[in-house]
Structures are given as structure tokens and as C-alpha cells.
mmCIF file of C-alpha atoms in Angstrom:
data_model
loop_
_atom_site.group_PDB
_atom_site.id
_atom_site.type_symbol
_atom_site.label_atom_id
_atom_site.label_comp_id
_atom_site.label_asym_id
_atom_site.label_seq_id
_atom_site.Cartn_x
_atom_site.Cartn_y
_atom_site.Cartn_z
ATOM 1 C CA MET A 1 144.330 51.040 66.148
ATOM 2 C CA LYS A 2 142.480 48.477 63.841
ATOM 3 C CA LEU A 3 139.965 45.762 65.105
ATOM 4 C CA SER A 4 140.937 42.277 64.140
ATOM 5 C CA ARG A 5 137.934 40.612 61.924
ATOM 6 C CA PRO A 6 136.981 38.419 64.480
ATOM 7 C CA VAL A 7 137.100 41.606 67.198
ATOM 8 C CA ARG A 8 135.500 43.856 65.027
ATOM 9 C CA ARG A 9 132.583 41.573 63.773
ATOM 10 C CA ALA A 10 131.829 40.434 67.205
ATOM 11 C CA THR A 11 131.757 44.039 68.457
ATOM 12 C CA LEU A 12 129.180 45.174 65.342
ATOM 13 C CA VAL A 13 127.095 41.790 66.816
ATOM 14 C CA VAL A 14 126.835 43.487 69.860
ATOM 15 C CA HIS A 15 126.354 46.809 68.958
ATOM 16 C CA VAL A 16 123.604 46.393 66.739
ATOM 17 C CA ALA A 17 121.954 43.628 68.899
ATOM 18 C CA ALA A 18 122.311 46.172 71.924
ATOM 19 C CA SER A 19 120.769 49.389 69.468
ATOM 20 C CA ALA A 20 118.060 47.123 68.512
ATOM 21 C CA SER A 21 117.164 46.415 71.773
ATOM 22 C CA TRP A 22 117.404 50.122 72.817
ATOM 23 C CA LEU A 23 115.027 50.942 70.002
ATOM 24 C CA GLY A 24 112.685 48.207 71.152
ATOM 25 C CA LEU A 25 112.507 49.224 74.796
ATOM 26 C CA THR A 26 111.861 52.875 73.811
ATOM 27 C CA LEU A 27 108.612 51.726 71.537
ATOM 28 C CA GLY A 28 107.700 49.457 74.479
ATOM 29 C CA LEU A 29 108.007 52.477 76.737
ATOM 30 C CA LEU A 30 106.368 54.667 74.262
ATOM 31 C CA ALA A 31 103.461 51.944 74.207
ATOM 32 C CA LEU A 32 103.164 52.036 77.995
ATOM 33 C CA GLY A 33 102.969 55.370 78.013
ATOM 34 C CA ILE A 34 100.052 55.776 76.036
ATOM 35 C CA THR A 35 98.350 53.139 77.664
ATOM 36 C CA ALA A 36 98.812 55.065 80.747
ATOM 37 C CA THR A 37 97.588 58.439 79.427
ATOM 38 C CA THR A 38 94.677 57.052 77.528
ATOM 39 C CA THR A 39 93.141 54.530 80.108
ATOM 40 C CA GLY A 40 90.303 55.312 82.286
ATOM 41 C CA SER A 41 91.339 52.752 84.584
ATOM 42 C CA PRO A 42 93.779 53.626 87.438
ATOM 43 C CA VAL A 43 94.654 50.045 87.851
ATOM 44 C CA THR A 44 96.154 50.139 84.447
ATOM 45 C CA VAL A 45 97.587 53.599 85.045
ATOM 46 C CA GLU A 46 99.555 52.137 87.794
ATOM 47 C CA ALA A 47 100.500 48.809 85.931
ATOM 48 C CA SER A 48 101.771 50.719 82.985
ATOM 49 C CA VAL A 49 103.643 53.518 84.828
ATOM 50 C CA ARG A 50 105.383 50.940 87.088
ATOM 51 C CA ALA A 51 106.453 48.501 84.357
ATOM 52 C CA MET A 52 107.756 51.702 82.634
ATOM 53 C CA LYS A 53 109.687 52.699 85.701
ATOM 54 C CA LEU A 54 111.281 49.405 85.494
ATOM 55 C CA PHE A 55 112.390 49.195 82.099
ATOM 56 C CA ALA A 56 113.619 52.709 82.620
ATOM 57 C CA ASP A 57 115.671 52.012 86.415
ATOM 58 C CA TRP A 58 117.074 48.370 85.111
ATOM 59 C CA LEU A 59 117.437 47.857 80.796
ATOM 60 C CA LEU A 60 117.435 51.629 79.605
ATOM 61 C CA LEU A 61 121.140 52.659 80.928
ATOM 62 C CA PRO A 62 122.922 49.650 80.544
ATOM 63 C CA LEU A 63 121.692 49.270 76.854
ATOM 64 C CA ALA A 64 122.365 52.820 76.225
ATOM 65 C CA PHE A 65 126.088 52.427 77.543
ATOM 66 C CA LEU A 66 126.349 49.558 75.757
ATOM 67 C CA ALA A 67 124.938 51.133 71.906
ATOM 68 C CA LEU A 68 127.377 53.915 73.110
ATOM 69 C CA LEU A 69 130.528 52.240 73.567
ATOM 70 C CA SER A 70 130.619 49.770 71.192
ATOM 71 C CA GLY A 71 129.680 52.005 69.032
ATOM 72 C CA LEU A 72 132.495 54.423 69.863
ATOM 73 C CA LEU A 73 134.784 50.812 69.843
ATOM 74 C CA LEU A 74 133.986 50.278 66.222
ATOM 75 C CA SER A 75 134.520 54.087 65.067
ATOM 76 C CA LEU A 76 137.322 53.935 66.893
ATOM 77 C CA GLY A 77 138.431 50.580 65.572
ATOM 78 C CA THR A 78 137.841 50.646 61.810
ATOM 79 C CA PRO A 79 138.605 52.875 58.514
ATOM 80 C CA TRP A 80 135.017 54.442 59.159
ATOM 81 C CA GLY A 81 136.822 56.697 62.069
ATOM 82 C CA LEU A 82 134.700 58.764 64.459
ATOM 83 C CA ALA A 83 135.368 61.858 62.898
ATOM 84 C CA LYS A 84 135.655 61.489 59.558
ATOM 85 C CA HIS A 85 132.185 60.405 58.178
ATOM 86 C CA ARG A 86 129.523 63.026 58.789
ATOM 87 C CA TRP A 87 127.046 59.942 59.474
ATOM 88 C CA VAL A 88 129.258 58.230 62.271
ATOM 89 C CA TYR A 89 129.964 61.668 64.042
ATOM 90 C CA THR A 90 125.919 62.686 63.958
ATOM 91 C CA LYS A 91 125.646 58.797 65.481
ATOM 92 C CA PHE A 92 128.062 59.520 68.285
ATOM 93 C CA TRP A 93 126.491 62.858 69.116
ATOM 94 C CA LEU A 94 122.631 61.914 69.179
ATOM 95 C CA THR A 95 123.721 58.951 70.733
ATOM 96 C CA LEU A 96 125.757 61.154 73.673
ATOM 97 C CA ALA A 97 122.725 62.985 73.738
ATOM 98 C CA THR A 98 119.852 60.579 74.362
ATOM 99 C CA THR A 99 121.700 58.617 76.716
ATOM 100 C CA THR A 100 122.330 62.142 78.610
ATOM 101 C CA ALA A 101 118.295 62.520 78.144
ATOM 102 C CA THR A 102 117.718 59.252 79.659
ATOM 103 C CA VAL A 103 119.474 59.995 82.456
ATOM 104 C CA PHE A 104 118.416 63.664 83.523
ATOM 105 C CA ALA A 105 114.998 63.534 81.813
ATOM 106 C CA LEU A 106 113.248 60.591 81.114
ATOM 107 C CA ARG A 107 114.099 58.550 84.276
ATOM 108 C CA PRO A 108 113.549 60.834 86.762
ATOM 109 C CA GLY A 109 109.627 62.118 84.586
ATOM 110 C CA VAL A 110 108.859 58.173 84.902
ATOM 111 C CA GLY A 111 110.021 58.157 88.465
ATOM 112 C CA SER A 112 107.690 60.734 89.713
ATOM 113 C CA ALA A 113 105.211 59.643 87.844
ATOM 114 C CA ALA A 114 105.155 56.140 89.350
ATOM 115 C CA THR A 115 105.452 57.759 92.629
ATOM 116 C CA ALA A 116 102.508 60.048 92.395
ATOM 117 C CA VAL A 117 100.429 56.952 90.926
ATOM 118 C CA SER A 118 101.311 54.432 93.301
ATOM 119 C CA ALA A 119 100.391 56.816 96.275
ATOM 120 C CA GLY A 120 96.932 56.521 94.761
ATOM 121 C CA GLY A 121 96.993 59.854 92.592
ATOM 122 C CA ALA A 122 96.381 60.954 89.253
ATOM 123 C CA LEU A 123 99.096 60.846 86.448
ATOM 124 C CA PRO A 124 100.671 64.427 86.921
ATOM 125 C CA ASP A 125 101.727 65.308 83.823
ATOM 126 C CA PRO A 126 101.339 62.917 80.618
ATOM 127 C CA GLY A 127 104.244 64.474 79.580
ATOM 128 C CA ASP A 128 106.362 62.642 81.905
ATOM 129 C CA VAL A 129 105.631 59.501 80.213
ATOM 130 C CA LEU A 130 105.089 60.571 76.704
ATOM 131 C CA MET A 131 107.734 63.180 75.439
ATOM 132 C CA GLY A 132 111.045 61.102 76.759
ATOM 133 C CA PRO A 133 109.886 58.193 74.821
ATOM 134 C CA ILE A 134 108.368 60.045 71.493
ATOM 135 C CA VAL A 135 111.994 62.086 71.519
ATOM 136 C CA SER A 136 113.809 58.879 71.880
ATOM 137 C CA LEU A 137 112.283 56.943 69.311
ATOM 138 C CA SER A 138 112.351 59.581 66.993
ATOM 139 C CA ALA A 139 115.938 59.848 67.698
ATOM 140 C CA TYR A 140 116.845 55.995 67.314
ATOM 141 C CA LEU A 141 115.133 55.640 64.117
ATOM 142 C CA PHE A 142 117.137 58.747 62.391
ATOM 143 C CA MET A 143 119.951 57.129 63.788
ATOM 144 C CA THR A 144 118.864 53.533 62.142
ATOM 145 C CA VAL A 145 118.505 55.022 58.983
ATOM 146 C CA ILE A 146 121.813 57.208 58.689
ATOM 147 C CA SER A 147 123.367 54.070 59.652
ATOM 148 C CA ILE A 148 122.088 51.879 56.430
ATOM 149 C CA LEU A 149 122.200 55.293 54.048
ATOM 150 C CA LYS A 150 125.617 56.854 55.399
ATOM 151 C CA PRO A 151 124.970 60.096 54.152
ATOM 152 C CA TRP A 152 126.498 63.344 53.309
ATOM 153 C CA GLY A 153 130.503 62.199 53.013
ATOM 154 C CA LEU A 154 133.210 63.055 54.545
ATOM 155 C CA THR A 155 133.979 65.771 57.696
ATOM 156 C CA ARG A 156 137.210 68.143 57.038
ATOM 157 C CA ARG A 157 138.886 66.114 58.882
ATOM 158 C CA GLY A 158 138.089 63.066 56.940
ATOM 159 C CA GLN A 159 138.589 65.169 53.574
ATOM 160 C CA ARG A 160 142.375 66.186 54.769
ATOM 161 C CA ILE A 161 143.030 62.591 55.817
ATOM 162 C CA ARG A 162 141.987 60.875 52.432
ATOM 163 C CA THR A 163 143.860 63.468 50.510
ATOM 164 C CA ALA A 164 147.033 62.942 52.992
ATOM 165 C CA ALA A 165 146.991 59.188 52.054
ATOM 166 C CA ARG A 166 146.707 59.909 48.415
ATOM 167 C CA LYS A 167 149.961 58.858 46.385
ATOM 168 C CA PRO A 168 150.927 61.902 44.218
ATOM 169 C CA VAL A 169 150.860 60.857 40.705
ATOM 170 C CA ASP A 170 154.510 60.743 38.425
ATOM 171 C CA ALA A 171 153.862 63.492 35.622
ATOM 172 C CA GLY A 172 156.531 61.757 33.585
ATOM 173 C CA ALA A 173 155.575 58.163 34.221
ATOM 174 C CA ALA A 174 151.944 58.650 33.434
ATOM 175 C CA ARG A 175 151.040 57.053 30.499
ATOM 176 C CA GLN A 176 149.499 59.663 27.374
ATOM 177 C CA THR A 177 146.107 58.156 26.058
ATOM 178 C CA ALA A 178 145.726 60.776 23.198
#
């Protein structure tokens, strides 16, 4: 399946916007997490953690799924392919892993921290509000870099497809140059 040029371009815009938003949101979550763990004010801790919970509950997953689905559509609808180039393959699996980690680690950690702080207690574990954003931000920055540099070349599948697509050279028709 090949996407038409207008559909490909629109999908690319959606993918870049969703990915950049996901990266920015994670940077904001990290700033809020740092604020929550370094301030001495219980009011500031509660406000930071509650804001993190709001962002994690309402924005993280829609952006994650939008980036994942638009990237999948682009990979399947363009010559890049999902499993032809190592950088595309790596981005897909990292996006899937970070989306899964968001569902099963980041959101529950922020939720438990928000519950504890809202009940009047102290922040139970600073890792609940710091580790998820740190790991996610590292992964998103890495994916951004490989999207720009496109390193590592073709996968084995990509090499087979490229070799099969080449037309054999006819030895009799080839012109000698020496």
C-alpha cells in the first residue's frame, strides 16, 4: 500500500506534531517532577504532582497512540517500510516500549504519588515522579536523533528486497569501456 502524496504529507505532519508534543509534554513532566522533589513547600509539591497526574491522565496516552499509529501508517505506506531500515524498526519498537511503560509504570507511579500527596502526606518515592519522565525523555531524544540521521542501513529483509528489485545486467548488452 502506497500513500498518495497529500495523505503522506498530512500523516507526516500529524506524526511530527504528535511526536514533538509527546517530547514537550515529557519535558514538562520532568520539570514538574524536579519541582516536586526539590521544593520544601507541601503546597508546591501537591500542585506539581496534581498537574503531572492531569497531564498523564489526559494527554500522554492520546499523544503516544497518535505518534505510534501515524508512524506505523507512514512506515507501511511509504518506501521506508517498517522492517526495511534499522532506524525505522528501532523507532517502532522504542515507541511501543515507551507507550507500554507509560501505561504500566509512569501513570500508576504519578497516580500513587498524587494520591499520597493529596491525602496530606509527603511524596512517598521521588522515583515515582522522576524516573518515568527521565527514561521517556531519553528515549524520545534518541528517536529524534535517529529520525534525522537515519543510521545503520538496511535490515536483512530490506537487503533481500533491494537485491530482488535490482534488474540483472545483461552481459551481452553491456558496453565495454576499456
